[in-house]
CSV table of C-alpha atoms in Angstrom, one decimal:
chain,number,residue,atom,x,y,z
A,1,MET,CA,-24.5,21.2,-0.6
A,2,LEU,CA,-22.0,20.3,2.1
A,3,LEU,CA,-22.0,16.6,1.1
A,4,LYS,CA,-21.7,17.4,-2.5
A,5,LYS,CA,-18.7,19.6,-1.8
A,6,LEU,CA,-17.2,16.8,0.3
A,7,GLN,CA,-17.8,14.4,-2.5
A,8,LEU,CA,-16.1,16.7,-5.0
A,9,LYS,CA,-13.2,17.1,-2.6
A,10,THR,CA,-13.0,13.4,-2.1
A,11,ILE,CA,-13.0,12.8,-5.8
A,12,ASP,CA,-10.3,15.3,-6.2
A,13,TYR,CA,-8.3,13.7,-3.5
A,14,LYS,CA,-8.8,10.3,-4.9
A,15,LEU,CA,-7.8,11.6,-8.3
A,16,ILE,CA,-4.6,12.9,-6.8
A,17,LEU,CA,-3.9,9.5,-5.1
A,18,THR,CA,-4.8,7.7,-8.4
A,19,MET,CA,-2.4,9.9,-10.4
A,20,CYS,CA,0.3,9.4,-7.7
A,21,PHE,CA,-0.2,5.6,-8.1
A,22,LEU,CA,-0.1,5.9,-11.9
A,23,PHE,CA,3.0,8.1,-11.8
A,24,PHE,CA,4.6,5.8,-9.2
A,25,PHE,CA,4.4,2.8,-11.5
A,26,THR,CA,5.0,4.4,-14.9
A,27,SER,CA,7.4,7.1,-13.7
A,28,ILE,CA,6.4,10.1,-15.7
A,29,ILE,CA,8.1,12.5,-13.3
A,30,SER,CA,11.5,13.6,-14.4
A,31,ALA,CA,14.4,13.6,-11.9
A,32,GLN,CA,16.5,16.6,-11.4
A,33,GLU,CA,19.2,16.6,-14.2
A,34,ILE,CA,21.4,19.0,-16.1
A,35,ILE,CA,19.5,20.4,-19.1
A,36,LYS,CA,21.4,21.4,-22.2
A,37,ASP,CA,20.1,24.2,-24.5
A,38,THR,CA,19.0,21.8,-27.2
A,39,VAL,CA,15.7,20.8,-28.8
A,40,ILE,CA,14.5,17.3,-28.9
A,41,LYS,CA,15.1,16.0,-32.4
A,42,LYS,CA,12.2,13.6,-32.5
A,43,PRO,CA,9.1,15.1,-31.0
A,44,VAL,CA,7.2,13.0,-28.5
A,45,GLU,CA,3.9,11.8,-29.9
A,46,ILE,CA,1.1,13.0,-27.7
A,47,PRO,CA,-2.7,12.5,-28.0
A,48,SER,CA,-4.6,14.6,-30.5
A,49,GLY,CA,-5.8,17.9,-29.2
A,50,HIS,CA,-2.5,18.6,-27.4
A,51,LYS,CA,0.1,20.7,-29.3
A,52,GLN,CA,3.7,19.6,-29.3
A,53,LYS,CA,6.0,21.9,-27.3
A,54,ILE,CA,9.7,22.7,-27.6
A,55,ASP,CA,11.3,21.0,-24.6
A,56,GLY,CA,12.9,23.1,-21.9
A,57,ILE,CA,12.7,24.1,-18.3
A,58,ILE,CA,9.2,25.5,-17.6
A,59,ALA,CA,9.3,25.6,-13.7
A,60,ASN,CA,11.6,25.4,-10.7
A,61,VAL,CA,10.5,24.2,-7.2
A,62,GLY,CA,13.4,24.6,-4.8
A,63,ASP,CA,16.3,22.6,-6.4
A,64,TYR,CA,13.9,20.7,-8.7
A,65,ILE,CA,13.0,21.4,-12.2
A,66,VAL,CA,10.0,20.6,-14.5
A,67,LEU,CA,10.5,20.1,-18.2
A,68,ASP,CA,7.8,20.7,-20.9
A,69,SER,CA,8.4,17.1,-22.0
A,70,ASP,CA,7.3,15.9,-18.5
A,71,ILE,CA,3.8,17.0,-19.3
A,72,ASP,CA,3.9,15.2,-22.7
A,73,LYS,CA,5.0,12.1,-20.9
A,74,GLY,CA,2.1,12.4,-18.6
A,75,TYR,CA,-0.4,12.4,-21.5
A,76,LEU,CA,1.4,9.4,-23.0
A,77,GLU,CA,1.3,7.4,-19.9
A,78,ILE,CA,-2.4,8.1,-19.1
A,79,SER,CA,-3.3,7.3,-22.7
A,80,ALA,CA,-1.2,4.1,-22.7
A,81,SER,CA,-3.0,3.0,-19.5
A,82,GLY,CA,-6.4,3.3,-21.2
A,83,GLY,CA,-7.3,6.7,-19.6
A,84,SER,CA,-8.8,9.7,-21.3
A,85,THR,CA,-6.7,12.9,-21.5
A,86,LYS,CA,-9.2,15.1,-23.3
A,87,ASP,CA,-10.3,16.8,-20.1
A,88,ILE,CA,-6.8,17.2,-18.6
A,89,THR,CA,-5.1,20.5,-19.5
A,90,ARG,CA,-1.4,21.1,-19.6
A,91,CYS,CA,-1.9,23.5,-16.7
A,92,GLN,CA,-3.6,20.8,-14.6
A,93,MET,CA,-0.8,18.3,-15.4
A,94,LEU,CA,1.8,20.9,-14.5
A,95,GLY,CA,0.0,21.6,-11.3
A,96,LYS,CA,0.3,17.9,-10.3
A,97,LEU,CA,4.0,17.9,-11.2
A,98,LEU,CA,4.6,21.0,-9.1
A,99,GLU,CA,2.9,19.3,-6.1
A,100,ASP,CA,5.2,16.3,-6.4
A,101,LYS,CA,8.3,18.5,-6.6
A,102,LEU,CA,7.3,20.5,-3.6
A,103,TYR,CA,6.7,17.3,-1.6
A,104,ALA,CA,10.2,16.0,-2.5
A,105,HIS,CA,11.9,19.3,-1.9
A,106,GLN,CA,10.3,19.6,1.6
A,107,ALA,CA,11.1,16.0,2.4
A,108,ILE,CA,14.8,16.9,2.1
A,109,GLN,CA,14.3,20.0,4.2
A,110,ASP,CA,12.7,17.8,6.9
A,111,SER,CA,15.7,15.3,6.8
A,112,ILE,CA,13.6,12.5,5.4
A,113,VAL,CA,16.1,9.9,4.1
A,114,VAL,CA,15.6,7.4,1.3
A,115,SER,CA,18.3,4.7,1.4
A,116,ASP,CA,20.0,3.2,-1.6
A,117,ALA,CA,18.6,-0.2,-0.6
A,118,GLU,CA,15.1,1.2,-0.8
A,119,VAL,CA,15.7,2.6,-4.2
A,120,ARG,CA,17.2,-0.7,-5.4
A,121,SER,CA,14.2,-2.6,-4.1
A,122,MET,CA,11.8,-0.2,-5.9
A,123,MET,CA,13.9,-0.4,-9.0
A,124,ASP,CA,13.5,-4.2,-9.1
A,125,ASP,CA,9.8,-3.9,-8.6
A,126,ARG,CA,9.2,-1.3,-11.3
A,127,LEU,CA,11.5,-3.0,-13.8
A,128,ASN,CA,9.7,-6.3,-13.3
A,129,TYR,CA,6.4,-4.6,-13.8
A,130,MET,CA,7.5,-2.8,-17.0
A,131,ILE,CA,9.1,-5.9,-18.5
A,132,GLN,CA,5.9,-7.8,-17.8
A,133,GLN,CA,4.0,-5.2,-19.8
A,134,VAL,CA,6.3,-4.9,-22.8
A,135,GLY,CA,8.3,-8.2,-22.6
A,136,ASP,CA,11.8,-6.8,-23.0
A,137,ILE,CA,13.9,-4.4,-21.0
A,138,ASN,CA,15.4,-3.0,-24.2
A,139,LYS,CA,12.0,-1.8,-25.2
A,140,VAL,CA,11.8,0.0,-21.9
A,141,VAL,CA,15.2,1.6,-22.5
A,142,ALA,CA,14.1,2.7,-26.0
A,143,TYR,CA,10.9,4.1,-24.7
A,144,TYR,CA,12.8,6.4,-22.3
A,145,LYS,CA,15.3,7.2,-25.1
A,146,LYS,CA,18.3,6.0,-23.3
A,147,ASN,CA,21.4,4.4,-24.9
A,148,SER,CA,21.8,1.4,-22.5
A,149,VAL,CA,20.3,-0.4,-19.6
A,150,GLU,CA,22.8,1.1,-17.2
A,151,GLU,CA,22.1,4.6,-18.4
A,152,PHE,CA,18.4,4.0,-17.9
A,153,LYS,CA,18.9,2.6,-14.4
A,154,THR,CA,21.0,5.6,-13.4
A,155,TYR,CA,18.3,7.9,-14.7
A,156,PHE,CA,15.4,5.9,-13.3
A,157,SER,CA,17.0,5.6,-9.8
A,158,ASP,CA,16.9,9.4,-9.5
A,159,ILE,CA,13.2,9.4,-10.5
A,160,LEU,CA,12.4,6.7,-8.0
A,161,LYS,CA,14.2,8.4,-5.2
A,162,GLU,CA,12.3,11.6,-5.9
A,163,GLN,CA,9.0,9.7,-5.9
A,164,LYS,CA,9.8,8.0,-2.6
A,165,LEU,CA,10.7,11.3,-1.0
A,166,ALA,CA,7.4,12.7,-2.2
A,167,SER,CA,5.5,9.7,-0.9
A,168,GLU,CA,7.2,9.8,2.5
A,169,MET,CA,6.4,13.5,2.8
A,170,THR,CA,2.8,13.0,1.9
A,171,LYS,CA,2.6,10.2,4.4
A,172,LYS,CA,4.1,12.3,7.1
A,173,ILE,CA,1.5,15.1,6.6
A,174,VAL,CA,-1.5,12.7,6.5
A,175,ASP,CA,-0.4,10.5,9.3
A,176,ALA,CA,-0.2,13.5,11.6
A,177,VAL,CA,-3.9,14.3,11.1
A,178,GLU,CA,-6.1,13.0,13.9
A,179,ILE,CA,-9.8,13.6,14.5
A,180,THR,CA,-11.8,13.7,17.7
A,181,PRO,CA,-15.3,12.3,18.3
A,182,GLU,CA,-16.6,15.9,18.6
A,183,GLU,CA,-15.2,16.7,15.2
A,184,VAL,CA,-16.9,13.7,13.7
A,185,ARG,CA,-20.2,14.6,15.4
A,186,ASN,CA,-20.0,18.2,14.1
A,187,PHE,CA,-19.1,17.0,10.6
A,188,PHE,CA,-22.2,14.7,10.5
A,189,LYS,CA,-24.5,17.5,11.9
A,190,LYS,CA,-23.5,19.8,9.0
A,191,ILE,CA,-24.8,17.4,6.4
A,192,PRO,CA,-28.4,18.2,5.3
A,193,LYS,CA,-30.7,15.2,5.7
A,194,ASP,CA,-31.5,15.1,2.0
A,195,GLU,CA,-27.8,14.8,1.2
A,196,LEU,CA,-26.8,12.1,3.7
A,197,PRO,CA,-24.7,9.3,1.9
A,198,THR,CA,-26.2,5.9,1.3
A,199,PHE,CA,-24.1,2.8,2.3
A,200,GLY,CA,-24.3,-0.4,0.5
A,201,ALA,CA,-25.4,-3.8,1.8
A,202,GLU,CA,-23.0,-5.3,4.4
A,203,MET,CA,-22.5,-8.4,6.4
A,204,GLU,CA,-20.6,-9.5,9.5
A,205,VAL,CA,-18.7,-12.8,9.2
A,206,ALA,CA,-17.1,-15.1,11.7
A,207,GLN,CA,-14.7,-18.1,11.2
A,208,ILE,CA,-13.1,-21.0,13.0
A,209,VAL,CA,-9.6,-22.0,11.9
A,210,VAL,CA,-7.9,-25.3,12.4
A,211,GLU,CA,-4.2,-25.6,11.6
A,212,PRO,CA,-2.7,-29.0,10.6
A,213,LYS,CA,-0.3,-30.1,13.2
A,214,VAL,CA,3.3,-30.2,12.1
A,215,SER,CA,5.6,-32.9,13.5
A,216,LYS,CA,8.7,-32.0,15.6
A,217,GLU,CA,10.8,-33.6,13.0
A,218,ASP,CA,9.5,-31.4,10.2
A,219,LYS,CA,9.9,-28.3,12.3
A,220,GLN,CA,13.5,-29.3,13.0
A,221,LYS,CA,14.2,-29.7,9.3
A,222,VAL,CA,13.2,-26.1,8.7
A,223,ILE,CA,15.3,-24.9,11.7
A,224,ASP,CA,18.3,-26.8,10.4
A,225,ARG,CA,17.9,-25.4,6.9
A,226,LEU,CA,17.7,-21.8,8.2
A,227,ASN,CA,20.8,-22.4,10.4
A,228,ALA,CA,22.7,-23.7,7.4
A,229,ILE,CA,21.7,-20.5,5.4
A,230,ARG,CA,22.7,-18.4,8.4
A,231,LYS,CA,26.1,-20.1,8.5
A,232,ASP,CA,26.6,-19.5,4.8
A,233,VAL,CA,25.9,-15.8,5.2
A,234,LEU,CA,28.2,-15.5,8.1
A,235,GLU,CA,30.9,-17.0,5.9
A,236,GLY,CA,30.3,-14.5,3.2
A,237,SER,CA,27.3,-15.5,1.1
A,238,SER,CA,24.7,-12.9,0.2
A,239,PHE,CA,21.6,-12.8,2.5
A,240,ALA,CA,19.6,-11.1,-0.2
A,241,THR,CA,20.4,-13.8,-2.8
A,242,LYS,CA,19.5,-16.5,-0.2
A,243,ALA,CA,16.2,-14.7,0.4
A,244,VAL,CA,15.4,-14.6,-3.4
A,245,LEU,CA,16.1,-18.3,-3.7
A,246,TYR,CA,14.6,-19.7,-0.5
A,247,SER,CA,12.2,-17.3,1.3
A,248,LEU,CA,8.5,-18.1,1.0
A,249,ASP,CA,7.4,-14.5,1.8
A,250,PRO,CA,6.0,-13.2,-1.6
A,251,GLY,CA,6.0,-9.6,-0.3
A,252,SER,CA,9.8,-9.5,0.2
A,253,ALA,CA,11.5,-12.4,-1.4
A,254,PRO,CA,11.8,-10.8,-4.9
A,255,ASN,CA,13.5,-7.8,-3.1
A,256,GLY,CA,16.0,-9.9,-1.2
A,257,GLY,CA,13.8,-10.1,1.9
A,258,TYR,CA,13.9,-6.3,2.4
A,259,TYR,CA,11.6,-4.5,4.8
A,260,LYS,CA,11.7,-1.1,6.5
A,261,MET,CA,9.8,-0.9,9.8
A,262,THR,CA,9.2,0.9,13.1
A,263,ARG,CA,7.6,-0.4,16.2
A,264,LYS,CA,4.3,0.8,14.9
A,265,THR,CA,4.6,-1.1,11.6
A,266,PRO,CA,1.9,-3.9,11.6
A,267,PHE,CA,4.1,-6.9,11.9
A,268,VAL,CA,3.5,-9.7,14.3
A,269,LYS,CA,4.9,-9.2,17.8
A,270,GLU,CA,7.4,-12.0,17.7
A,271,PHE,CA,8.9,-10.6,14.5
A,272,LYS,CA,9.2,-7.1,15.9
A,273,ASP,CA,10.7,-8.3,19.2
A,274,VAL,CA,13.5,-10.1,17.3
A,275,ALA,CA,14.1,-7.2,14.8
A,276,PHE,CA,14.5,-4.6,17.5
A,277,SER,CA,16.8,-6.8,19.7
A,278,LEU,CA,19.5,-7.0,17.0
A,279,GLY,CA,22.3,-4.6,16.1
A,280,GLU,CA,23.4,-3.6,12.6
A,281,GLY,CA,24.9,-6.5,10.7
A,282,GLU,CA,23.6,-9.1,13.2
A,283,ILE,CA,21.7,-12.2,12.0
A,284,SER,CA,19.1,-13.7,14.3
A,285,GLU,CA,18.8,-17.4,15.3
A,286,PRO,CA,15.8,-19.1,13.7
A,287,PHE,CA,12.5,-18.1,15.4
A,288,GLU,CA,8.8,-19.0,14.9
A,289,THR,CA,5.7,-16.9,14.2
A,290,ASN,CA,2.3,-18.1,13.0
A,291,PHE,CA,3.7,-17.8,9.4
A,292,GLY,CA,6.5,-20.2,9.9
A,293,TYR,CA,10.2,-19.9,10.8
A,294,HIS,CA,12.4,-16.8,10.1
A,295,ILE,CA,15.9,-15.5,10.3
A,296,ILE,CA,16.5,-11.7,10.2
A,297,MET,CA,19.6,-9.7,9.3
A,298,ILE,CA,19.7,-6.0,10.2
A,299,ASP,CA,21.0,-3.7,7.4
A,300,LYS,CA,20.6,-0.3,9.1
A,301,ILE,CA,19.2,1.3,12.2
A,302,LYS,CA,18.1,4.9,11.9
A,303,GLY,CA,16.6,6.2,15.1
A,304,GLN,CA,13.4,4.3,15.6
A,305,GLU,CA,13.5,2.8,12.1
A,306,VAL,CA,15.1,-0.4,11.1
A,307,GLU,CA,16.0,-1.7,7.6
A,308,LEU,CA,16.2,-5.4,7.5
A,309,ARG,CA,16.1,-8.5,5.4
A,310,HIS,CA,14.5,-11.8,6.4
A,311,ILE,CA,13.9,-15.3,5.1
A,312,LEU,CA,10.7,-17.2,5.8
A,313,ILE,CA,10.5,-21.0,5.5
A,314,SER,CA,7.4,-23.0,6.6
A,315,PRO,CA,7.4,-26.7,7.5
A,316,THR,CA,5.8,-29.0,5.0
A,317,VAL,CA,2.3,-30.2,6.1
A,318,SER,CA,1.9,-33.9,5.6
A,319,GLU,CA,-1.2,-35.5,4.1
A,320,ASP,CA,-1.9,-37.2,7.4
A,321,ALA,CA,-1.8,-33.9,9.2
A,322,LEU,CA,-4.3,-32.4,6.7
A,323,LYS,CA,-6.6,-35.4,7.2
A,324,ASP,CA,-6.5,-35.1,11.0
A,325,ALA,CA,-7.2,-31.3,10.7
A,326,LYS,CA,-10.2,-31.9,8.5
A,327,GLU,CA,-11.6,-34.6,10.9
A,328,ARG,CA,-11.2,-32.2,13.8
A,329,ILE,CA,-13.0,-29.3,12.1
A,330,THR,CA,-15.7,-31.6,10.9
A,331,ASN,CA,-16.3,-32.7,14.5
A,332,ILE,CA,-16.5,-29.0,15.6
A,333,ARG,CA,-19.0,-28.3,12.8
A,334,ASN,CA,-21.2,-31.2,13.9
A,335,LYS,CA,-21.3,-29.9,17.5
A,336,ILE,CA,-22.4,-26.5,16.3
A,337,VAL,CA,-25.0,-27.9,13.9
A,338,ASN,CA,-26.4,-30.2,16.6
A,339,LYS,CA,-26.5,-27.1,19.0
A,340,GLU,CA,-24.2,-28.7,21.5
A,341,ILE,CA,-22.2,-25.4,21.3
A,342,THR,CA,-22.6,-22.1,19.6
A,343,PHE,CA,-20.3,-20.9,16.8
A,344,ALA,CA,-18.9,-18.2,19.0
A,345,GLU,CA,-18.2,-20.6,21.9
A,346,ALA,CA,-16.5,-23.0,19.5
A,347,ALA,CA,-14.3,-20.2,18.1
A,348,ARG,CA,-13.2,-19.2,21.6
A,349,THR,CA,-12.3,-22.8,22.7
A,350,GLU,CA,-11.4,-24.6,19.4
A,351,SER,CA,-10.1,-22.1,16.9
A,352,ASP,CA,-6.3,-21.9,16.2
A,353,GLU,CA,-6.5,-18.3,14.9
A,354,LYS,CA,-5.4,-16.0,17.8
A,355,GLU,CA,-6.6,-12.8,16.0
A,356,THR,CA,-10.3,-13.8,15.9
A,357,ARG,CA,-11.0,-16.4,18.6
A,358,ALA,CA,-11.3,-14.0,21.5
A,359,ASN,CA,-14.1,-12.2,19.6
A,360,GLY,CA,-16.0,-15.4,18.9
A,361,GLY,CA,-14.4,-15.7,15.5
A,362,THR,CA,-15.6,-12.3,14.2
A,363,LEU,CA,-13.5,-11.1,11.3
A,364,VAL,CA,-12.3,-7.5,11.2
A,365,ASN,CA,-12.3,-5.7,7.8
A,366,PRO,CA,-8.7,-4.8,7.1
A,367,ASN,CA,-9.7,-1.7,5.1
A,368,THR,CA,-12.0,-0.1,7.7
A,369,GLN,CA,-11.0,-1.8,10.9
A,370,ASP,CA,-14.6,-2.5,11.8
A,371,THR,CA,-16.5,-5.8,11.6
A,372,ARG,CA,-18.6,-5.0,8.6
A,373,PHE,CA,-17.8,-6.0,5.0
A,374,GLU,CA,-19.6,-4.2,2.2
A,375,LEU,CA,-20.6,-6.8,-0.4
A,376,THR,CA,-19.4,-4.8,-3.4
A,377,LYS,CA,-16.0,-4.2,-1.8
A,378,MET,CA,-15.5,-7.6,-0.2
A,379,ASP,CA,-12.4,-9.7,-1.0
A,380,PRO,CA,-13.4,-12.0,-3.9
A,381,THR,CA,-12.2,-15.1,-2.2
A,382,LEU,CA,-14.2,-14.4,1.0
A,383,TYR,CA,-17.2,-13.4,-1.0
A,384,SER,CA,-17.2,-16.7,-2.9
A,385,GLN,CA,-17.1,-18.5,0.5
A,386,VAL,CA,-20.1,-16.7,2.0
A,387,SER,CA,-22.2,-15.6,-0.9
A,388,ASN,CA,-24.4,-18.7,-0.8
A,389,LEU,CA,-24.7,-19.1,3.0
A,390,LYS,CA,-28.0,-18.4,4.7
A,391,ASP,CA,-28.2,-16.6,8.0
A,392,ASN,CA,-26.5,-18.6,10.8
A,393,GLU,CA,-25.7,-21.5,8.4
A,394,VAL,CA,-22.2,-23.0,8.9
A,395,SER,CA,-20.1,-23.7,5.9
A,396,GLN,CA,-18.7,-27.1,5.1
A,397,PRO,CA,-14.9,-27.3,6.0
A,398,ILE,CA,-13.0,-25.1,3.6
A,399,LEU,CA,-9.3,-25.9,2.7
A,400,ASN,CA,-7.6,-22.5,2.6
A,401,THR,CA,-4.1,-21.8,1.3
A,402,ASP,CA,-2.7,-18.3,2.0
A,403,ASP,CA,-0.2,-16.3,-0.1
A,404,LYS,CA,2.7,-17.9,1.8
A,405,GLY,CA,1.5,-21.4,1.0
A,406,LYS,CA,0.2,-22.1,4.5
A,407,LYS,CA,-2.7,-24.6,4.6
A,408,THR,CA,-5.6,-24.5,7.1
A,409,TYR,CA,-9.2,-25.6,7.4
A,410,LYS,CA,-11.9,-23.2,8.3
A,411,LEU,CA,-15.6,-22.9,9.0
A,412,ILE,CA,-17.5,-19.7,8.1
A,413,THR,CA,-20.8,-18.2,9.1
A,414,ILE,CA,-22.7,-15.0,8.6
A,415,THR,CA,-23.6,-13.4,12.0
A,416,ASN,CA,-25.3,-10.3,10.7
A,417,ARG,CA,-26.7,-8.7,7.5
A,418,ILE,CA,-27.1,-5.0,7.1
A,419,ASP,CA,-29.3,-3.8,4.2
A,420,ALA,CA,-28.4,-0.8,2.1
A,421,HIS,CA,-29.4,2.3,4.1
A,422,THR,CA,-29.0,6.0,4.6
A,423,ALA,CA,-26.1,6.9,6.9
A,424,ASP,CA,-27.0,6.7,10.6
A,425,TYR,CA,-24.6,8.3,13.1
A,426,ALA,CA,-24.8,5.5,15.7
A,427,LYS,CA,-24.7,2.6,13.3
A,428,ASP,CA,-22.2,4.0,10.8
A,429,TYR,CA,-19.9,5.9,13.1
A,430,THR,CA,-16.7,4.2,11.6
A,431,LYS,CA,-17.6,5.2,8.0
A,432,ILE,CA,-18.6,8.7,9.0
A,433,LYS,CA,-15.4,9.1,10.9
A,434,GLU,CA,-13.5,8.0,7.8
A,435,LEU,CA,-15.3,10.7,5.7
A,436,ALA,CA,-14.6,13.3,8.4
A,437,LEU,CA,-11.0,12.4,8.6
A,438,LYS,CA,-10.6,12.5,4.9
A,439,GLU,CA,-12.0,16.0,4.7
A,440,LYS,CA,-9.6,17.1,7.5
A,441,GLN,CA,-6.7,15.5,5.7
A,442,ILE,CA,-7.6,17.4,2.5
A,443,THR,CA,-7.8,20.7,4.4
A,444,THR,CA,-4.5,20.0,6.1
A,445,ILE,CA,-2.8,19.3,2.8
A,446,SER,CA,-4.2,22.4,1.4
A,447,LYS,CA,-2.9,24.5,4.3
A,448,TRP,CA,0.5,22.8,4.0
A,449,PHE,CA,0.8,23.8,0.4
A,450,ASP,CA,-0.2,27.4,1.1
A,451,THR,CA,2.5,27.6,3.8
A,452,LYS,CA,5.3,25.8,1.9
A,453,ILE,CA,4.7,27.7,-1.4
A,454,LYS,CA,5.3,31.0,0.4
A,455,ASP,CA,8.6,29.7,1.9
A,456,THR,CA,10.0,28.0,-1.2
A,457,TYR,CA,11.7,29.3,-4.3
A,458,ILE,CA,9.3,28.7,-7.1
A,459,LYS,CA,9.6,30.0,-10.7
A,460,ILE,CA,7.2,29.3,-13.6
A,461,ILE,CA,8.2,30.4,-17.1
A,462,GLY,CA,6.4,31.6,-20.2
A,463,GLU,CA,2.8,30.8,-21.1
A,464,TYR,CA,2.3,28.7,-18.0
A,465,ARG,CA,2.2,31.9,-15.9
A,466,ASP,CA,-1.3,32.3,-17.4
A,467,CYS,CA,-2.5,29.0,-15.8
A,468,ASN,CA,-5.2,29.0,-13.2
A,469,PHE,CA,-3.7,26.7,-10.6
A,470,VAL,CA,-5.5,25.1,-7.6
A,471,TYR,CA,-2.6,26.4,-5.4
A,472,ASN,CA,-0.9,29.8,-5.5
A,473,TRP,CA,2.2,28.7,-7.4
A,474,LEU,CA,2.6,32.1,-9.0
A,475,LYS,CA,2.5,33.8,-5.5
A,476,LYS,CA,0.1,36.5,-6.7
């Protein structure tokens, strides 16, 4: 039964993460605010089967409060997203809200800081998402029963700050959990043979990438453009506005180029080297990475953490350069097909992709950090490129455009296929380690709640004291 218990725990953990994601985007958690002794004039409509409650404070966690209407909003949001609420009790919903409040409360005790810049960035993302769903910000304002956009933004910024505190606290707990090979081995040994998990069909893939050559003149045009932007900012223009207008980085441009990072954040080395060489308020000279050319401005430095904004501009690739790149990669393919060179050798000597060429072009799965890709979980674009390939067949040259608009040509081949199979410790160590780590993280979070609940002021009012919570919120 060990695996079944693990699977149940994993499902519970995934449910928690899913709900966190849902709450993060739809914001059902109320921020701390002054509550007047009044009753809502227009009851919130909730799904059938759940009785309407008179609004008021039903719980305190440290300095945070939970309102009865927060639970109703939870049902509304889940229902609006197409989920079923019939199996979710008010006690379960309250339990989730209490967890989030305790995370946020403890984040403050641990001196975790969420900056105004982060909240503004989150605000922009959430508002854009909401407006895309309903088409008008005034509908969003009306949904949250606020009188104006400004009133809503003030209210919503408190919600987002609380959510970010909870998210950072959760991350701090989980990131601190490590697992040893011995723990992984013991975890696997405890699973009965008839309960071992089955892993789906997988494949290992390798690629060769050829980048079109950009002329010195085109590179200089980008450098000159970034220098002009830098000059404007130094003379008083807004870096954030320039990033929104000109940056080609889709991950940060809508937020004014904003990123928060430490030396462990997975950015390319060249970017981190420049970021950590600057002081607050400084703007870098243009510099190059494999994504293009950047300038960086430092907003804040907090210990080992840096808040920055950046602008990315890539040189335009000419049609002649694309044609030359296609000819080059076609010649490489011909040599492989004619057995003049192996795919792995060609990758090591001819590929322009630094990350894969040392390993003979072998791709690393970004979700698992190993070389296997499960077919049912593979990126759709990659799957479409390899699904019709036979073993050791080399694809025709593929023109690839990434999310930043950078164009390259590549060849792909399947180097190994793994059929669906029962878990094997030696062959599936990475996946087994992931399961073992997840179980340890769940246990660590549970212990964290047990400890912090004892040390925190918590009060639950009225009928909710009869709830059977997962954690000991009532301190019985």
